[in-house]
PDB file of C-alpha atoms in Angstrom:
ATOM      1  CA  UNK A   1       0.000   0.000   0.000  1.00  0.00           C
ATOM      2  CA  UNK A   2       1.597   3.232  -1.180  1.00  0.00           C
ATOM      3  CA  UNK A   3      -0.196   5.432   1.328  1.00  0.00           C
ATOM      4  CA  UNK A   4      -0.863   9.049   0.420  1.00  0.00           C
ATOM      5  CA  UNK A   5       1.453  10.344  -2.276  1.00  0.00           C
ATOM      6  CA  UNK A   6       2.047  13.941  -3.321  1.00  0.00           C
ATOM      7  CA  UNK A   7       3.846  15.590  -6.191  1.00  0.00           C
ATOM      8  CA  UNK A   8       6.043  17.432  -6.683  1.00  0.00           C
ATOM      9  CA  UNK A   9       8.202  17.241  -3.566  1.00  0.00           C
ATOM     10  CA  UNK A  10       9.522  20.762  -3.925  1.00  0.00           C
ATOM     11  CA  UNK A  11       8.490  23.700  -6.064  1.00  0.00           C
ATOM     12  CA  UNK A  12       9.804  27.223  -6.528  1.00  0.00           C
ATOM     13  CA  UNK A  13       7.584  29.918  -8.037  1.00  0.00           C
ATOM     14  CA  UNK A  14       7.603  33.696  -8.274  1.00  0.00           C
ATOM     15  CA  UNK A  15       4.973  36.118  -7.053  1.00  0.00           C
ATOM     16  CA  UNK A  16       1.920  36.318  -9.262  1.00  0.00           C
ATOM     17  CA  UNK A  17       2.365  32.879 -10.778  1.00  0.00           C
ATOM     18  CA  UNK A  18      -0.030  29.992 -10.470  1.00  0.00           C
ATOM     19  CA  UNK A  19       0.752  26.548  -9.068  1.00  0.00           C
ATOM     20  CA  UNK A  20      -0.874  23.113  -9.098  1.00  0.00           C
ATOM     21  CA  UNK A  21      -0.116  20.474  -6.509  1.00  0.00           C
ATOM     22  CA  UNK A  22      -1.224  16.860  -6.789  1.00  0.00           C
ATOM     23  CA  UNK A  23      -2.296  14.183  -4.341  1.00  0.00           C
ATOM     24  CA  UNK A  24      -3.209  10.516  -4.599  1.00  0.00           C
ATOM     25  CA  UNK A  25      -5.079   9.186  -1.586  1.00  0.00           C
ATOM     26  CA  UNK A  26      -4.398   5.996   0.274  1.00  0.00           C
ATOM     27  CA  UNK A  27      -5.996   2.945  -1.320  1.00  0.00           C
ATOM     28  CA  UNK A  28      -9.617   2.650  -0.224  1.00  0.00           C
ATOM     29  CA  UNK A  29      -9.890   6.321   0.756  1.00  0.00           C
ATOM     30  CA  UNK A  30     -12.250   8.589  -1.144  1.00  0.00           C
ATOM     31  CA  UNK A  31     -12.071  11.849   0.804  1.00  0.00           C
ATOM     32  CA  UNK A  32      -9.132  14.200   0.436  1.00  0.00           C
ATOM     33  CA  UNK A  33      -8.254  17.228   2.549  1.00  0.00           C
ATOM     34  CA  UNK A  34      -5.570  19.833   1.986  1.00  0.00           C
ATOM     35  CA  UNK A  35      -3.613  21.699   4.634  1.00  0.00           C
ATOM     36  CA  UNK A  36      -1.108  24.536   4.608  1.00  0.00           C
ATOM     37  CA  UNK A  37       1.719  24.347   7.135  1.00  0.00           C
ATOM     38  CA  UNK A  38       3.765  27.515   7.380  1.00  0.00           C
ATOM     39  CA  UNK A  39       7.202  27.332   8.955  1.00  0.00           C
ATOM     40  CA  UNK A  40       6.930  26.978  12.717  1.00  0.00           C
ATOM     41  CA  UNK A  41       3.171  26.524  12.637  1.00  0.00           C
ATOM     42  CA  UNK A  42       0.733  23.664  12.707  1.00  0.00           C
ATOM     43  CA  UNK A  43      -1.225  22.582   9.639  1.00  0.00           C
ATOM     44  CA  UNK A  44      -4.176  24.791   8.688  1.00  0.00           C
ATOM     45  CA  UNK A  45      -7.184  23.228   6.982  1.00  0.00           C
ATOM     46  CA  UNK A  46      -7.766  24.561   3.466  1.00  0.00           C
ATOM     47  CA  UNK A  47     -10.614  22.398   2.137  1.00  0.00           C
ATOM     48  CA  UNK A  48     -11.952  18.899   1.772  1.00  0.00           C
ATOM     49  CA  UNK A  49     -13.151  17.053  -1.345  1.00  0.00           C
ATOM     50  CA  UNK A  50     -15.552  14.147  -1.555  1.00  0.00           C
ATOM     51  CA  UNK A  51     -17.357  12.833  -4.623  1.00  0.00           C
ATOM     52  CA  UNK A  52     -15.574  15.468  -6.714  1.00  0.00           C
ATOM     53  CA  UNK A  53     -17.102  18.351  -4.748  1.00  0.00           C
ATOM     54  CA  UNK A  54     -15.679  20.724  -2.192  1.00  0.00           C
ATOM     55  CA  UNK A  55     -17.462  19.815   1.030  1.00  0.00           C
ATOM     56  CA  UNK A  56     -15.846  21.996   3.672  1.00  0.00           C
ATOM     57  CA  UNK A  57     -13.540  24.956   3.519  1.00  0.00           C
ATOM     58  CA  UNK A  58     -11.286  26.693   5.979  1.00  0.00           C
ATOM     59  CA  UNK A  59     -10.454  30.370   6.112  1.00  0.00           C
ATOM     60  CA  UNK A  60      -8.595  30.662   2.826  1.00  0.00           C
ATOM     61  CA  UNK A  61      -9.236  33.096  -0.062  1.00  0.00           C
ATOM     62  CA  UNK A  62     -10.694  32.089  -3.407  1.00  0.00           C
ATOM     63  CA  UNK A  63      -7.168  32.068  -4.857  1.00  0.00           C
ATOM     64  CA  UNK A  64      -7.037  28.583  -3.384  1.00  0.00           C
ATOM     65  CA  UNK A  65      -9.115  26.141  -5.379  1.00  0.00           C
ATOM     66  CA  UNK A  66      -9.170  22.436  -5.889  1.00  0.00           C
ATOM     67  CA  UNK A  67     -10.434  19.545  -7.846  1.00  0.00           C
ATOM     68  CA  UNK A  68     -11.076  15.869  -7.259  1.00  0.00           C
ATOM     69  CA  UNK A  69     -11.046  13.309 -10.036  1.00  0.00           C
ATOM     70  CA  UNK A  70     -13.166  10.166 -10.398  1.00  0.00           C
ATOM     71  CA  UNK A  71     -10.221   8.069  -9.172  1.00  0.00           C
ATOM     72  CA  UNK A  72     -10.281  10.169  -5.931  1.00  0.00           C
ATOM     73  CA  UNK A  73      -6.973  11.905  -6.639  1.00  0.00           C
ATOM     74  CA  UNK A  74      -6.978  15.624  -6.086  1.00  0.00           C
ATOM     75  CA  UNK A  75      -5.307  18.862  -7.120  1.00  0.00           C
ATOM     76  CA  UNK A  76      -4.755  22.057  -5.210  1.00  0.00           C
ATOM     77  CA  UNK A  77      -4.450  25.208  -7.313  1.00  0.00           C
ATOM     78  CA  UNK A  78      -3.189  28.515  -6.020  1.00  0.00           C
ATOM     79  CA  UNK A  79      -3.460  31.603  -8.233  1.00  0.00           C
ATOM     80  CA  UNK A  80      -1.671  34.939  -7.979  1.00  0.00           C
ATOM     81  CA  UNK A  81       0.944  33.585  -5.586  1.00  0.00           C
ATOM     82  CA  UNK A  82       2.063  35.740  -2.675  1.00  0.00           C
ATOM     83  CA  UNK A  83       5.227  35.468  -0.648  1.00  0.00           C
ATOM     84  CA  UNK A  84       3.073  34.381   2.274  1.00  0.00           C
ATOM     85  CA  UNK A  85       1.942  31.301   0.360  1.00  0.00           C
ATOM     86  CA  UNK A  86       5.353  29.753   0.936  1.00  0.00           C
ATOM     87  CA  UNK A  87       4.657  26.683   3.051  1.00  0.00           C
ATOM     88  CA  UNK A  88       4.476  22.920   3.200  1.00  0.00           C
ATOM     89  CA  UNK A  89       1.207  21.772   1.635  1.00  0.00           C
ATOM     90  CA  UNK A  90      -0.109  18.545   3.085  1.00  0.00           C
ATOM     91  CA  UNK A  91      -2.693  16.251   1.639  1.00  0.00           C
ATOM     92  CA  UNK A  92      -4.611  13.838   3.825  1.00  0.00           C
ATOM     93  CA  UNK A  93      -7.106  11.139   2.970  1.00  0.00           C
ATOM     94  CA  UNK A  94      -9.791   9.348   4.910  1.00  0.00           C
ATOM     95  CA  UNK A  95     -12.454   6.791   4.017  1.00  0.00           C
ATOM     96  CA  UNK A  96     -15.897   8.361   3.736  1.00  0.00           C
ATOM     97  CA  UNK A  97     -17.183  11.790   4.607  1.00  0.00           C
ATOM     98  CA  UNK A  98     -17.772  11.215   8.291  1.00  0.00           C
ATOM     99  CA  UNK A  99     -14.810  13.363   9.280  1.00  0.00           C
ATOM    100  CA  UNK A 100     -12.996  10.583  11.083  1.00  0.00           C
ATOM    101  CA  UNK A 101      -9.786  12.426  11.802  1.00  0.00           C
ATOM    102  CA  UNK A 102      -8.468   9.423  13.673  1.00  0.00           C
ATOM    103  CA  UNK A 103      -8.445   7.544  10.373  1.00  0.00           C
ATOM    104  CA  UNK A 104      -6.780  10.368   8.456  1.00  0.00           C
ATOM    105  CA  UNK A 105      -3.518   9.544   6.694  1.00  0.00           C
ATOM    106  CA  UNK A 106      -1.163  12.333   5.712  1.00  0.00           C
ATOM    107  CA  UNK A 107       1.135  12.542   2.741  1.00  0.00           C
ATOM    108  CA  UNK A 108       4.742  13.770   2.845  1.00  0.00           C
ATOM    109  CA  UNK A 109       3.803  17.221   1.589  1.00  0.00           C
ATOM    110  CA  UNK A 110       4.928  19.564  -1.163  1.00  0.00           C
ATOM    111  CA  UNK A 111       7.295  22.347  -0.142  1.00  0.00           C
ATOM    112  CA  UNK A 112       6.323  25.506  -2.044  1.00  0.00           C
ATOM    113  CA  UNK A 113       8.675  28.470  -2.066  1.00  0.00           C
ATOM    114  CA  UNK A 114       7.461  31.756  -3.531  1.00  0.00           C
ATOM    115  CA  UNK A 115      10.170  34.261  -4.436  1.00  0.00           C
TER     116      UNK A 115
ATOM    117  CA  UNK B   1     -13.503  30.986  17.698  1.00  0.00           C
ATOM    118  CA  UNK B   2     -12.237  27.444  17.978  1.00  0.00           C
ATOM    119  CA  UNK B   3      -8.559  27.246  18.835  1.00  0.00           C
ATOM    120  CA  UNK B   4      -5.877  24.958  20.150  1.00  0.00           C
ATOM    121  CA  UNK B   5      -2.775  26.279  21.854  1.00  0.00           C
ATOM    122  CA  UNK B   6       0.461  24.590  22.779  1.00  0.00           C
ATOM    123  CA  UNK B   7       2.573  26.380  25.333  1.00  0.00           C
ATOM    124  CA  UNK B   8       5.890  24.611  24.955  1.00  0.00           C
ATOM    125  CA  UNK B   9       7.401  25.277  21.548  1.00  0.00           C
ATOM    126  CA  UNK B  10      10.765  23.671  22.218  1.00  0.00           C
ATOM    127  CA  UNK B  11      11.518  20.994  24.804  1.00  0.00           C
ATOM    128  CA  UNK B  12      14.876  19.350  25.398  1.00  0.00           C
ATOM    129  CA  UNK B  13      15.137  16.296  27.623  1.00  0.00           C
ATOM    130  CA  UNK B  14      17.582  13.541  28.448  1.00  0.00           C
ATOM    131  CA  UNK B  15      16.638   9.916  27.930  1.00  0.00           C
ATOM    132  CA  UNK B  16      14.533   8.435  30.747  1.00  0.00           C
ATOM    133  CA  UNK B  17      13.185  11.840  31.752  1.00  0.00           C
ATOM    134  CA  UNK B  18       9.435  12.276  32.047  1.00  0.00           C
ATOM    135  CA  UNK B  19       7.553  14.285  29.443  1.00  0.00           C
ATOM    136  CA  UNK B  20       4.491  16.470  29.641  1.00  0.00           C
ATOM    137  CA  UNK B  21       3.452  18.690  26.729  1.00  0.00           C
ATOM    138  CA  UNK B  22       0.682  21.167  27.318  1.00  0.00           C
ATOM    139  CA  UNK B  23      -2.360  21.653  25.113  1.00  0.00           C
ATOM    140  CA  UNK B  24      -5.361  23.872  25.759  1.00  0.00           C
ATOM    141  CA  UNK B  25      -8.423  24.117  23.599  1.00  0.00           C
ATOM    142  CA  UNK B  26     -11.228  26.563  23.121  1.00  0.00           C
ATOM    143  CA  UNK B  27     -14.354  24.940  21.732  1.00  0.00           C
ATOM    144  CA  UNK B  28     -18.042  25.250  22.368  1.00  0.00           C
ATOM    145  CA  UNK B  29     -19.987  22.016  22.575  1.00  0.00           C
ATOM    146  CA  UNK B  30     -18.610  18.655  21.541  1.00  0.00           C
ATOM    147  CA  UNK B  31     -14.865  18.472  21.097  1.00  0.00           C
ATOM    148  CA  UNK B  32     -12.664  15.727  19.745  1.00  0.00           C
ATOM    149  CA  UNK B  33      -8.981  15.965  20.632  1.00  0.00           C
ATOM    150  CA  UNK B  34      -5.896  14.440  19.086  1.00  0.00           C
ATOM    151  CA  UNK B  35      -2.142  14.340  19.361  1.00  0.00           C
ATOM    152  CA  UNK B  36      -0.135  13.858  16.191  1.00  0.00           C
ATOM    153  CA  UNK B  37       3.583  13.241  15.843  1.00  0.00           C
ATOM    154  CA  UNK B  38       5.955  13.940  12.999  1.00  0.00           C
ATOM    155  CA  UNK B  39       9.274  12.122  13.238  1.00  0.00           C
ATOM    156  CA  UNK B  40      12.162  13.598  11.250  1.00  0.00           C
ATOM    157  CA  UNK B  41      11.631  12.905   7.557  1.00  0.00           C
ATOM    158  CA  UNK B  42       8.334  11.119   8.113  1.00  0.00           C
ATOM    159  CA  UNK B  43       4.648  11.835   7.636  1.00  0.00           C
ATOM    160  CA  UNK B  44       2.389  13.290  10.266  1.00  0.00           C
ATOM    161  CA  UNK B  45       0.774  10.394  12.124  1.00  0.00           C
ATOM    162  CA  UNK B  46      -1.793   9.963  14.883  1.00  0.00           C
ATOM    163  CA  UNK B  47      -0.491   9.272  18.402  1.00  0.00           C
ATOM    164  CA  UNK B  48      -3.778   9.146  20.268  1.00  0.00           C
ATOM    165  CA  UNK B  49      -7.326  10.463  20.266  1.00  0.00           C
ATOM    166  CA  UNK B  50     -10.138  11.410  22.607  1.00  0.00           C
ATOM    167  CA  UNK B  51     -13.786  11.362  21.555  1.00  0.00           C
ATOM    168  CA  UNK B  52     -15.637  10.611  24.781  1.00  0.00           C
ATOM    169  CA  UNK B  53     -15.583   8.289  27.774  1.00  0.00           C
ATOM    170  CA  UNK B  54     -12.479   7.632  29.870  1.00  0.00           C
ATOM    171  CA  UNK B  55     -10.588  10.944  30.014  1.00  0.00           C
ATOM    172  CA  UNK B  56      -7.256   9.132  30.209  1.00  0.00           C
ATOM    173  CA  UNK B  57      -6.399   7.854  26.766  1.00  0.00           C
ATOM    174  CA  UNK B  58      -3.455   5.709  25.813  1.00  0.00           C
ATOM    175  CA  UNK B  59      -1.756   5.832  22.464  1.00  0.00           C
ATOM    176  CA  UNK B  60       1.099   4.237  20.672  1.00  0.00           C
ATOM    177  CA  UNK B  61       4.666   4.008  21.957  1.00  0.00           C
ATOM    178  CA  UNK B  62       3.757   4.480  25.614  1.00  0.00           C
ATOM    179  CA  UNK B  63       2.178   7.920  25.244  1.00  0.00           C
ATOM    180  CA  UNK B  64      -0.962   8.933  27.094  1.00  0.00           C
ATOM    181  CA  UNK B  65      -3.058  12.065  27.421  1.00  0.00           C
ATOM    182  CA  UNK B  66      -5.617  13.251  29.919  1.00  0.00           C
ATOM    183  CA  UNK B  67      -8.703  15.251  29.002  1.00  0.00           C
ATOM    184  CA  UNK B  68      -9.508  17.685  31.813  1.00  0.00           C
ATOM    185  CA  UNK B  69     -12.691  19.476  30.861  1.00  0.00           C
ATOM    186  CA  UNK B  70     -12.546  21.970  33.737  1.00  0.00           C
ATOM    187  CA  UNK B  71      -9.132  23.127  32.592  1.00  0.00           C
ATOM    188  CA  UNK B  72      -9.828  22.866  28.842  1.00  0.00           C
ATOM    189  CA  UNK B  73      -6.650  20.825  28.628  1.00  0.00           C
ATOM    190  CA  UNK B  74      -5.424  17.698  26.882  1.00  0.00           C
ATOM    191  CA  UNK B  75      -1.807  17.292  27.925  1.00  0.00           C
ATOM    192  CA  UNK B  76       0.431  14.611  26.478  1.00  0.00           C
ATOM    193  CA  UNK B  77       2.580  12.537  28.823  1.00  0.00           C
ATOM    194  CA  UNK B  78       5.183   9.831  28.742  1.00  0.00           C
ATOM    195  CA  UNK B  79       6.892   8.566  31.899  1.00  0.00           C
ATOM    196  CA  UNK B  80      10.264   7.868  30.303  1.00  0.00           C
ATOM    197  CA  UNK B  81      11.299   9.266  26.932  1.00  0.00           C
ATOM    198  CA  UNK B  82      13.697   7.670  24.498  1.00  0.00           C
ATOM    199  CA  UNK B  83      16.013   9.180  21.913  1.00  0.00           C
ATOM    200  CA  UNK B  84      13.619   7.873  19.246  1.00  0.00           C
ATOM    201  CA  UNK B  85      10.874  10.160  20.609  1.00  0.00           C
ATOM    202  CA  UNK B  86      12.662  13.149  19.091  1.00  0.00           C
ATOM    203  CA  UNK B  87       9.983  14.671  16.860  1.00  0.00           C
ATOM    204  CA  UNK B  88       7.469  17.464  16.364  1.00  0.00           C
ATOM    205  CA  UNK B  89       4.249  16.994  18.343  1.00  0.00           C
ATOM    206  CA  UNK B  90       0.951  18.614  17.380  1.00  0.00           C
ATOM    207  CA  UNK B  91      -2.214  18.861  19.403  1.00  0.00           C
ATOM    208  CA  UNK B  92      -5.407  19.146  17.349  1.00  0.00           C
ATOM    209  CA  UNK B  93      -9.105  19.478  17.984  1.00  0.00           C
ATOM    210  CA  UNK B  94     -12.334  19.349  16.076  1.00  0.00           C
ATOM    211  CA  UNK B  95     -15.907  20.169  16.894  1.00  0.00           C
ATOM    212  CA  UNK B  96     -19.149  19.200  15.262  1.00  0.00           C
ATOM    213  CA  UNK B  97     -18.026  20.375  11.826  1.00  0.00           C
ATOM    214  CA  UNK B  98     -15.039  17.996  11.936  1.00  0.00           C
ATOM    215  CA  UNK B  99     -12.806  20.760  10.595  1.00  0.00           C
ATOM    216  CA  UNK B 100      -9.568  20.219  12.502  1.00  0.00           C
ATOM    217  CA  UNK B 101      -7.609  22.960  14.224  1.00  0.00           C
ATOM    218  CA  UNK B 102      -3.958  22.276  14.980  1.00  0.00           C
ATOM    219  CA  UNK B 103      -1.718  23.884  17.546  1.00  0.00           C
ATOM    220  CA  UNK B 104       1.591  25.316  16.368  1.00  0.00           C
ATOM    221  CA  UNK B 105       3.511  22.281  17.541  1.00  0.00           C
ATOM    222  CA  UNK B 106       6.204  21.421  20.071  1.00  0.00           C
ATOM    223  CA  UNK B 107       9.648  20.385  18.973  1.00  0.00           C
ATOM    224  CA  UNK B 108      11.002  17.695  21.305  1.00  0.00           C
ATOM    225  CA  UNK B 109      14.682  16.803  21.333  1.00  0.00           C
ATOM    226  CA  UNK B 110      15.790  13.873  23.469  1.00  0.00           C
ATOM    227  CA  UNK B 111      19.489  13.560  24.173  1.00  0.00           C
ATOM    228  CA  UNK B 112      20.849  10.018  24.501  1.00  0.00           C
TER     229      UNK B 112
END
């Protein structure tokens, strides 16, 4: 079982650019959540996808958007990048929509640096 | 607003010392509480959880945490730490919406 996988591992962008991060959930999981972890901080919930729809959203601007595909994989898109978007972006998957955080598996993250 | 705070940002201990990491939460209504650990170079993983029932919960690797409702606390404890416990520890909570809120983390270094 490959667990949750994310790509790319690292990414460097400049202000104003757009970025797409990818996540494949753990086998058997159909719900994907995205988190932003700034340096020295805990993960912050961005949004959650289930059945290809955004189900819950944290306090993030519309520049952050996502998508879920029929195979449950997901993308996180960030437009008009700001320096403050530099962070580790974590993907997590869980079976079902019941919000069972104790069953949540995290991926290794994508380190985004905005210059 | 729902929040989770961790008071110790950096903790340094020697092997065999006892550990207690503080976590306080601010939630109205039902609260679910968690401790996660991130070992160097590894994924974030669940250490233990509290949903309801016995306020003393036991997790993996000898860790335990006690839910004290009157103090809004969920402190993590281990009687005797090992070098392999060196990691980043995150307290997290969720209410009825299941949207998790994480604390900023505590970096634990255990000297052999």
